Amino acid sequence: MNGTVATWSYDSLYRLTGQVKPGQVATYTLDGVGNLKTMWEGGSFPKTFTFNAADRLVTMIEGVKVTTYSYTGYGALEIEQTPTGFATHTYSGQDQLVGSVSGSGLTVSRSTYTFGGDGLRRTAQNGNVQPTTMVWDGADYLLLNGPSANQVVLTLGSEIVSCGDFDLLPDSLGSVIGDTRAGFDPRLLYEYWPYGMMSASVIRAMLPFLYVGSLGYYNDSADRDYVRARELMKKTGRWLQVDPLWPGERTFGYCESNPTSHTDELGLDLAKKIIDLIHTIGDLFTPGGGGVGIVPAPIKPPKWVNGVPTSPICIPNCPIIIWETPPPVYGNYCGPQGKCAISPPPNAKDALDKCCQGHDNCWAKLGCDAFNQVVREDCKTCTRTLCKCLKSATCSTAACNLARETFTRIYCRIPFI
């Protein structure tokens, strides 16, 4: 958008090792498990990191400056001690950041945060000013009631397009590099290093949506972003808290060390895992694609009586073995497991799971599958109905809200609807 040409380099595991822009050079090295060993983003010296056996960052060395880190019993970053100051973080029983105190000398700043039962942040207060209250539409920002102004947040297709009076101008990753508003020319204002620290700013940032801001990363401070389930420490390229999906996911790693290609707007890698699984299933069972020799189930639709299947439901082109592995991502029906249901089918876990069950049944009736869903209008109708159901489904747990947000972001957009 701004005409700047960037060049990136990667190692054999597709992990970022360098970025070159006009006047900017960044380099990174990693250890065997993906931890950043060094990070050089301008400046006189690179940052050198050391870790313990639990993959926790314990020291950051920058020239002669040494910063040390210590953690809570649950593994969340608790104390950051620099040569000139400190930062202390406190958490709820669900590992949500509820307080942060930082200082140097006699200067101390405090921030406090509260959360709702769905796991999403409700208020953010910095210093002695009135808190900002966050109103959500599902897991999308809807309204920010700030100490001096209220800002309506407009989201289209899970992407934030405006906040208050400003329309956001994002780059291809989703980072906001400028804005525009009625009666004014577009402004290109910001540039970022790959892990989110701002590398250039024409003006002081006024909006909270900056690095990957169009996808909901919320700027808490120069080196920390709130990303729904967790907090991203941009200056170290790591999360503050352990991944809720650990040990299935890496403890603190961000986007598989490839921040120029991937984002994680939920604060965990569930959405990416779902997309990867969809691709894996497609690769295994595409006609002529080889795969592992599992024979697809027949396309013959089941027999229906009064809207209930009386014979096994088989999602077309879905091998029966998928019924066992991988399991559904949520409930009995939500997820790309492509299972072939038995007769009688299991009950839906809750309202959200019932939405997914309805989608499975719609596909089975029409003979839709992962390959024709983007070209057949009747198959898209199944997904449109799913999206309406997801929006209205009542969730009473954080897991349900997370699953609803994940499937909404993946399926409720072009080319699926």
Short mmCIF file of C-alpha atoms in Angstrom, two decimals:
data_model
loop_
_atom_site.label_atom_id
_atom_site.label_comp_id
_atom_site.label_asym_id
_atom_site.label_seq_id
_atom_site.Cartn_x
_atom_site.Cartn_y
_atom_site.Cartn_z
CA MET A 1 0.00 0.00 0.00
CA ASN A 2 2.80 2.43 0.84
CA GLY A 3 5.11 1.26 -1.96
CA THR A 4 7.75 -0.10 0.42
CA VAL A 5 9.42 -3.30 -0.79
CA ALA A 6 10.28 -5.83 1.93
CA THR A 7 12.39 -8.95 1.52
CA TRP A 8 12.20 -11.84 3.99
CA SER A 9 14.42 -14.85 4.53
CA TYR A 10 13.59 -18.16 6.22
CA ASP A 11 15.35 -21.29 7.37
CA SER A 12 14.52 -24.82 6.18
CA LEU A 13 11.62 -25.00 8.67
CA TYR A 14 10.06 -21.78 7.29
CA ARG A 15 10.98 -19.80 10.40
CA LEU A 16 11.78 -16.14 9.85
CA THR A 17 15.51 -15.34 9.87
CA GLY A 18 15.58 -11.86 8.35
CA GLN A 19 13.73 -8.85 6.97
CA VAL A 20 15.12 -6.08 4.79
CA LYS A 21 13.30 -2.81 4.09
CA PRO A 22 14.73 0.50 2.90
CA GLY A 23 16.75 1.77 5.86
CA GLN A 24 15.79 -1.22 8.05
CA VAL A 25 17.42 -4.60 8.57
CA ALA A 26 16.29 -7.26 11.05
CA THR A 27 17.91 -10.65 11.69
CA TYR A 28 16.87 -13.59 13.86
CA THR A 29 18.40 -16.91 14.92
CA LEU A 30 16.52 -19.77 16.56
CA ASP A 31 17.29 -22.90 18.52
CA GLY A 32 16.12 -26.39 17.64
CA VAL A 33 12.69 -26.01 19.24
CA GLY A 34 11.90 -22.60 17.77
CA ASN A 35 12.94 -20.26 20.59
CA LEU A 36 14.51 -17.01 19.44
CA LYS A 37 18.21 -17.08 20.33
CA THR A 38 18.94 -13.63 18.93
CA MET A 39 16.82 -10.74 17.67
CA TRP A 40 18.39 -7.74 15.98
CA GLU A 41 15.86 -5.07 15.03
CA GLY A 42 18.04 -2.03 14.50
CA GLY A 43 19.91 -0.59 17.44
CA SER A 44 23.56 -0.97 18.36
CA PHE A 45 23.34 -4.51 19.73
CA PRO A 46 21.20 -7.59 19.11
CA LYS A 47 19.08 -9.06 21.88
CA THR A 48 20.39 -12.44 23.01
CA PHE A 49 17.99 -14.76 24.84
CA THR A 50 18.55 -17.75 27.13
CA PHE A 51 15.91 -20.26 28.23
CA ASN A 52 15.45 -22.92 30.87
CA ALA A 53 14.35 -26.52 30.33
CA ALA A 54 10.68 -25.45 30.38
CA ASP A 55 11.22 -23.06 27.43
CA ARG A 56 10.84 -20.08 29.74
CA LEU A 57 12.86 -17.00 28.87
CA VAL A 58 15.26 -16.33 31.76
CA THR A 59 17.63 -13.63 30.45
CA MET A 60 17.79 -11.07 27.68
CA ILE A 61 21.20 -9.53 27.02
CA GLU A 62 21.55 -6.38 24.94
CA GLY A 63 25.15 -5.15 24.92
CA VAL A 64 26.04 -4.82 28.61
CA LYS A 65 22.38 -4.63 29.70
CA VAL A 66 20.95 -7.79 31.26
CA THR A 67 17.23 -8.30 31.87
CA THR A 68 16.02 -11.26 33.94
CA TYR A 69 12.60 -12.92 34.05
CA SER A 70 10.72 -15.01 36.62
CA TYR A 71 7.37 -16.78 36.43
CA THR A 72 4.27 -17.80 38.37
CA GLY A 73 3.68 -21.40 39.36
CA TYR A 74 1.50 -21.77 36.27
CA GLY A 75 4.23 -20.50 33.96
CA ALA A 76 3.04 -16.95 33.23
CA LEU A 77 5.64 -14.18 33.16
CA GLU A 78 5.54 -12.48 36.56
CA ILE A 79 8.61 -10.25 37.01
CA GLU A 80 10.83 -8.54 34.45
CA GLN A 81 13.88 -6.92 36.04
CA THR A 82 15.89 -4.54 33.87
CA PRO A 83 19.09 -2.66 34.79
CA THR A 84 17.04 0.50 35.36
CA GLY A 85 13.56 -0.68 36.32
CA PHE A 86 11.03 -3.47 36.62
CA ALA A 87 7.66 -4.76 35.50
CA THR A 88 5.41 -7.01 37.58
CA HIS A 89 2.37 -8.82 36.19
CA THR A 90 -0.52 -10.40 38.10
CA TYR A 91 -3.07 -12.88 36.79
CA SER A 92 -6.52 -14.29 37.51
CA GLY A 93 -7.13 -17.96 38.22
CA GLN A 94 -7.62 -18.41 34.46
CA ASP A 95 -4.19 -16.89 33.71
CA GLN A 96 -5.72 -13.65 32.42
CA LEU A 97 -3.54 -10.59 32.93
CA VAL A 98 -5.39 -8.45 35.51
CA GLY A 99 -2.63 -6.08 36.59
CA SER A 100 0.71 -4.69 35.48
CA VAL A 101 3.02 -2.39 37.41
CA SER A 102 6.19 -0.99 35.86
CA GLY A 103 8.63 1.62 37.02
CA SER A 104 12.04 3.17 36.99
CA GLY A 105 13.30 5.20 39.92
CA LEU A 106 10.40 7.15 41.41
CA THR A 107 8.21 6.80 38.33
CA VAL A 108 5.67 3.98 38.54
CA SER A 109 2.77 3.24 36.19
CA ARG A 110 -0.12 0.87 36.88
CA SER A 111 -2.61 -0.85 34.61
CA THR A 112 -5.58 -2.99 35.64
CA TYR A 113 -7.89 -5.20 33.60
CA THR A 114 -11.14 -7.09 34.19
CA PHE A 115 -12.73 -9.96 32.27
CA GLY A 116 -16.17 -11.42 31.65
CA GLY A 117 -17.29 -14.99 32.08
CA ASP A 118 -16.64 -15.65 28.39
CA GLY A 119 -12.93 -14.97 28.92
CA LEU A 120 -12.87 -11.66 27.04
CA ARG A 121 -11.60 -8.42 28.52
CA ARG A 122 -14.21 -5.98 29.78
CA THR A 123 -12.20 -3.02 31.08
CA ALA A 124 -8.69 -1.61 30.75
CA GLN A 125 -7.43 1.16 33.01
CA ASN A 126 -4.05 2.86 32.71
CA GLY A 127 -3.05 5.06 35.61
CA ASN A 128 -5.67 7.16 37.38
CA VAL A 129 -7.86 7.90 34.37
CA GLN A 130 -11.28 6.31 33.99
CA PRO A 131 -11.17 2.81 32.49
CA THR A 132 -12.00 1.96 28.91
CA THR A 133 -14.97 -0.41 28.76
CA MET A 134 -15.10 -2.93 25.93
CA VAL A 135 -18.40 -4.08 24.43
CA TRP A 136 -18.26 -7.21 22.27
CA ASP A 137 -20.29 -8.77 19.50
CA GLY A 138 -19.34 -12.39 20.04
CA ALA A 139 -15.56 -12.14 19.96
CA ASP A 140 -15.50 -9.00 17.78
CA TYR A 141 -15.04 -5.54 19.26
CA LEU A 142 -18.22 -3.48 18.99
CA LEU A 143 -17.71 -0.41 21.20
CA LEU A 144 -14.88 1.14 23.22
CA ASN A 145 -16.23 3.42 25.95
CA GLY A 146 -13.15 5.46 26.80
CA PRO A 147 -12.41 8.05 29.46
CA SER A 148 -12.73 10.92 26.99
CA ALA A 149 -14.69 9.49 24.03
CA ASN A 150 -16.69 6.49 22.85
CA GLN A 151 -15.55 4.74 19.69
CA VAL A 152 -17.75 2.44 17.62
CA VAL A 153 -15.74 -0.41 16.10
CA LEU A 154 -17.00 -1.66 12.73
CA THR A 155 -16.06 -5.23 11.79
CA LEU A 156 -16.70 -6.76 8.36
CA GLY A 157 -15.80 -10.37 7.68
CA SER A 158 -13.96 -10.59 11.03
CA GLU A 159 -11.72 -7.66 10.04
CA ILE A 160 -11.88 -4.30 11.81
CA VAL A 161 -12.38 -1.62 9.15
CA SER A 162 -13.02 1.45 11.30
CA CYS A 163 -12.73 2.71 14.86
CA GLY A 164 -14.47 5.92 15.85
CA ASP A 165 -14.03 8.51 13.11
CA PHE A 166 -11.17 6.66 11.43
CA ASP A 167 -11.16 4.04 8.69
CA LEU A 168 -8.16 1.75 9.10
CA LEU A 169 -5.62 1.12 6.34
CA PRO A 170 -4.04 -2.31 6.94
CA ASP A 171 -1.19 -4.06 5.18
CA SER A 172 -1.45 -7.63 3.89
CA LEU A 173 -0.78 -9.09 7.36
CA GLY A 174 -3.47 -6.98 9.02
CA SER A 175 -1.22 -4.39 10.68
CA VAL A 176 -2.61 -0.86 10.54
CA ILE A 177 -0.17 1.35 8.65
CA GLY A 178 -2.44 4.37 8.26
CA ASP A 179 -5.94 5.76 8.41
CA THR A 180 -8.40 8.01 6.64
CA ARG A 181 -11.52 9.92 7.63
CA ALA A 182 -14.18 12.05 6.00
CA GLY A 183 -12.78 15.22 4.47
CA PHE A 184 -9.12 14.21 4.84
CA ASP A 185 -6.60 12.49 2.62
CA PRO A 186 -5.36 9.01 3.64
CA ARG A 187 -2.34 9.06 5.95
CA LEU A 188 0.42 6.45 6.08
CA LEU A 189 1.69 6.65 9.63
CA TYR A 190 3.25 3.48 11.01
CA GLU A 191 5.79 0.76 10.28
CA TYR A 192 6.54 -2.34 12.33
CA TRP A 193 9.24 -4.89 12.98
CA PRO A 194 8.09 -8.47 12.28
CA TYR A 195 7.20 -9.29 15.91
CA GLY A 196 5.19 -6.11 16.39
CA MET A 197 7.42 -3.40 17.83
CA MET A 198 6.87 -0.12 16.00
CA SER A 199 9.85 0.80 13.84
CA ALA A 200 8.58 4.18 12.63
CA SER A 201 5.71 6.50 13.51
CA VAL A 202 4.81 9.83 11.96
CA ILE A 203 2.51 10.77 14.85
CA ARG A 204 1.73 9.44 18.31
CA ALA A 205 -0.62 6.49 17.90
CA MET A 206 -4.18 7.48 18.84
CA LEU A 207 -6.01 4.20 18.14
CA PRO A 208 -5.57 0.91 20.04
CA PHE A 209 -5.50 -1.22 16.88
CA LEU A 210 -1.99 -1.15 15.44
CA TYR A 211 0.16 -4.27 14.92
CA VAL A 212 -2.23 -6.80 13.31
CA GLY A 213 -4.83 -4.37 14.60
CA SER A 214 -7.39 -5.05 11.91
CA LEU A 215 -7.65 -8.61 13.31
CA GLY A 216 -8.16 -7.38 16.86
CA TYR A 217 -4.68 -7.15 18.39
CA TYR A 218 -5.15 -4.43 21.02
CA ASN A 219 -2.19 -2.19 21.84
CA ASP A 220 -1.72 -2.15 25.62
CA SER A 221 1.73 -0.58 25.52
CA ALA A 222 4.73 -0.14 23.24
CA ASP A 223 5.89 -3.70 23.92
CA ARG A 224 2.67 -5.57 24.80
CA ASP A 225 -0.58 -6.40 22.96
CA TYR A 226 -3.79 -7.99 24.25
CA VAL A 227 -4.86 -10.77 21.86
CA ARG A 228 -8.05 -12.23 23.36
CA ALA A 229 -6.78 -15.40 25.09
CA ARG A 230 -3.31 -14.04 25.94
CA GLU A 231 -0.85 -11.16 25.92
CA LEU A 232 1.87 -10.88 23.29
CA MET A 233 5.23 -9.47 24.43
CA LYS A 234 6.35 -7.91 21.17
CA LYS A 235 9.87 -7.00 22.24
CA THR A 236 10.71 -10.67 22.89
CA GLY A 237 8.46 -12.24 20.24
CA ARG A 238 6.72 -14.46 22.82
CA TRP A 239 3.47 -14.82 24.74
CA LEU A 240 3.32 -13.85 28.42
CA GLN A 241 1.18 -16.87 29.33
CA VAL A 242 1.34 -20.57 28.56
CA ASP A 243 -0.75 -21.63 25.57
CA PRO A 244 -4.14 -22.89 26.85
CA LEU A 245 -3.74 -25.79 24.40
CA TRP A 246 -0.40 -26.87 25.90
CA PRO A 247 1.03 -29.52 25.62
CA GLY A 248 -0.64 -29.83 22.24
CA GLU A 249 0.91 -26.47 21.34
CA ARG A 250 4.26 -24.92 22.15
CA THR A 251 4.31 -23.16 25.49
CA PHE A 252 5.14 -19.56 24.58
CA GLY A 253 6.02 -19.58 20.87
CA TYR A 254 4.33 -17.07 18.58
CA CYS A 255 3.05 -18.15 15.15
CA GLU A 256 5.63 -20.92 14.72
CA SER A 257 8.37 -18.26 14.52
CA ASN A 258 6.91 -16.98 11.25
CA PRO A 259 5.24 -13.66 12.16
CA THR A 260 5.38 -12.30 8.60
CA SER A 261 3.11 -15.05 7.25
CA HIS A 262 0.89 -16.07 10.19
CA THR A 263 -1.30 -14.31 12.73
CA ASP A 264 -3.00 -15.61 15.85
CA GLU A 265 -5.98 -13.38 16.56
CA LEU A 266 -7.39 -15.78 19.16
CA GLY A 267 -4.21 -15.92 21.21
CA LEU A 268 -3.67 -19.59 20.40
CA ASP A 269 -3.08 -21.68 17.31
CA LEU A 270 -6.44 -23.43 17.15
CA ALA A 271 -7.63 -21.64 14.01
CA LYS A 272 -4.42 -22.45 12.17
CA LYS A 273 -4.62 -26.09 13.28
CA ILE A 274 -8.15 -26.33 11.90
CA ILE A 275 -7.12 -24.86 8.55
CA ASP A 276 -4.10 -27.18 8.37
CA LEU A 277 -6.35 -30.14 9.15
CA ILE A 278 -8.76 -29.17 6.38
CA HIS A 279 -5.83 -29.05 3.96
CA THR A 280 -4.53 -32.40 5.23
CA ILE A 281 -7.89 -34.09 4.73
CA GLY A 282 -8.12 -32.58 1.26
CA ASP A 283 -4.60 -33.76 0.35
CA LEU A 284 -5.26 -37.29 1.60
CA PHE A 285 -8.53 -37.84 -0.18
CA THR A 286 -8.43 -35.78 -3.36
CA PRO A 287 -9.12 -38.22 -6.21
CA GLY A 288 -5.80 -39.32 -7.67
CA GLY A 289 -3.94 -37.69 -4.81
CA GLY A 290 -2.52 -40.89 -3.39
CA GLY A 291 -2.81 -40.34 0.34
CA VAL A 292 -2.63 -43.29 2.69
CA GLY A 293 -4.88 -45.74 0.90
CA ILE A 294 -8.06 -45.09 2.88
CA VAL A 295 -11.14 -45.60 0.73
CA PRO A 296 -13.67 -42.75 0.81
CA ALA A 297 -17.18 -43.48 2.01
CA PRO A 298 -19.89 -43.73 -0.66
CA ILE A 299 -21.70 -40.58 -1.73
CA LYS A 300 -25.11 -42.25 -1.44
CA PRO A 301 -27.20 -40.05 0.88
CA PRO A 302 -28.87 -41.58 3.94
CA LYS A 303 -32.53 -42.41 4.26
CA TRP A 304 -34.41 -39.71 6.15
CA VAL A 305 -37.70 -40.08 8.05
CA ASN A 306 -39.27 -36.96 9.56
CA GLY A 307 -35.98 -35.14 9.35
CA VAL A 308 -34.04 -37.87 11.18
CA PRO A 309 -31.54 -40.17 9.47
CA THR A 310 -32.41 -43.87 9.74
CA SER A 311 -29.22 -45.03 8.04
CA PRO A 312 -25.60 -43.99 8.61
CA ILE A 313 -24.84 -40.42 7.62
CA CYS A 314 -21.67 -40.20 5.57
CA ILE A 315 -20.31 -36.84 4.62
CA PRO A 316 -19.42 -37.40 0.94
CA ASN A 317 -15.79 -38.23 0.29
CA CYS A 318 -15.20 -38.60 4.02
CA PRO A 319 -13.44 -41.83 5.05
CA ILE A 320 -15.07 -43.59 7.98
CA ILE A 321 -11.72 -43.85 9.77
CA ILE A 322 -11.90 -40.11 10.39
CA TRP A 323 -14.69 -40.88 12.89
CA GLU A 324 -12.01 -41.99 15.32
CA THR A 325 -9.18 -39.56 14.63
CA PRO A 326 -8.87 -36.65 14.80
CA PRO A 327 -11.70 -35.99 17.28
CA PRO A 328 -14.20 -33.15 16.93
CA VAL A 329 -12.75 -29.78 17.84
CA TYR A 330 -15.83 -28.99 19.92
CA GLY A 331 -18.75 -31.16 20.97
CA ASN A 332 -19.78 -34.01 18.68
CA TYR A 333 -20.10 -32.07 15.44
CA CYS A 334 -17.99 -28.89 15.41
CA GLY A 335 -14.75 -29.38 13.54
CA PRO A 336 -13.30 -30.49 10.22
CA GLN A 337 -13.14 -34.09 11.35
CA GLY A 338 -15.55 -34.91 8.52
CA LYS A 339 -16.90 -37.82 10.52
CA CYS A 340 -19.47 -40.27 9.25
CA ALA A 341 -22.13 -40.38 11.94
CA ILE A 342 -23.61 -43.60 13.22
CA SER A 343 -27.31 -44.32 13.52
CA PRO A 344 -28.71 -42.99 15.72
CA PRO A 345 -26.38 -39.97 15.72
CA PRO A 346 -25.05 -38.69 19.06
CA ASN A 347 -26.81 -35.77 20.69
CA ALA A 348 -25.42 -32.29 20.21
CA LYS A 349 -23.55 -31.02 23.26
CA ASP A 350 -25.20 -27.59 23.31
CA ALA A 351 -26.64 -24.90 21.04
CA LEU A 352 -23.32 -24.35 19.27
CA ASP A 353 -22.83 -28.06 18.62
CA LYS A 354 -26.40 -28.21 17.28
CA CYS A 355 -25.48 -25.53 14.71
CA CYS A 356 -22.64 -27.73 13.50
CA GLN A 357 -24.89 -30.80 13.47
CA GLY A 358 -27.35 -28.96 11.27
CA HIS A 359 -24.55 -28.06 8.87
CA ASP A 360 -23.40 -31.69 8.72
CA ASN A 361 -26.94 -32.83 7.97
CA CYS A 362 -27.38 -30.15 5.30
CA TRP A 363 -24.20 -31.29 3.58
CA ALA A 364 -25.25 -34.93 3.75
CA LYS A 365 -28.64 -34.21 2.15
CA LEU A 366 -27.13 -32.22 -0.71
CA GLY A 367 -23.96 -34.23 -1.27
CA CYS A 368 -21.65 -31.32 -0.41
CA ASP A 369 -18.01 -31.81 0.47
CA ALA A 370 -14.78 -29.89 1.07
CA PHE A 371 -14.14 -29.70 -2.66
CA ASN A 372 -17.47 -28.49 -4.06
CA GLN A 373 -18.50 -26.20 -1.19
CA VAL A 374 -16.93 -23.15 -2.83
CA VAL A 375 -18.54 -23.65 -6.27
CA ARG A 376 -22.04 -24.92 -5.46
CA GLU A 377 -24.50 -22.27 -4.36
CA ASP A 378 -26.69 -24.79 -2.48
CA CYS A 379 -23.65 -25.88 -0.45
CA LYS A 380 -22.91 -22.24 0.37
CA THR A 381 -26.50 -21.95 1.62
CA CYS A 382 -25.70 -24.63 4.21
CA THR A 383 -22.77 -22.55 5.41
CA ARG A 384 -24.76 -19.30 5.44
CA THR A 385 -27.32 -21.01 7.68
CA LEU A 386 -24.49 -22.22 9.91
CA CYS A 387 -23.12 -18.68 10.23
CA LYS A 388 -26.52 -17.29 11.25
CA CYS A 389 -26.84 -20.06 13.81
CA LEU A 390 -23.34 -19.43 15.18
CA LYS A 391 -24.15 -15.77 15.67
CA SER A 392 -27.31 -16.49 17.66
CA ALA A 393 -26.11 -19.53 19.62
CA THR A 394 -25.86 -18.93 23.36
CA CYS A 395 -22.54 -19.92 24.94
CA SER A 396 -22.06 -20.33 28.67
CA THR A 397 -18.38 -21.32 28.69
CA ALA A 398 -15.14 -19.82 27.42
CA ALA A 399 -14.51 -22.99 25.38
CA CYS A 400 -17.83 -22.56 23.58
CA ASN A 401 -17.12 -18.89 22.82
CA LEU A 402 -13.66 -19.77 21.54
CA ALA A 403 -15.03 -22.49 19.26
CA ARG A 404 -17.77 -20.19 17.92
CA GLU A 405 -15.23 -17.46 17.19
CA THR A 406 -12.89 -19.92 15.48
CA PHE A 407 -15.50 -21.37 13.13
CA THR A 408 -16.98 -17.95 12.39
CA ARG A 409 -13.59 -16.62 11.35
CA ILE A 410 -12.80 -19.63 9.17
CA TYR A 411 -16.10 -20.32 7.43
CA CYS A 412 -18.23 -17.16 7.54
CA ARG A 413 -16.38 -15.42 4.73
CA ILE A 414 -15.62 -15.67 1.04
CA PRO A 415 -15.27 -18.20 -0.62
CA PHE A 416 -17.42 -20.33 1.70
CA ILE A 417 -20.56 -18.14 1.78
#
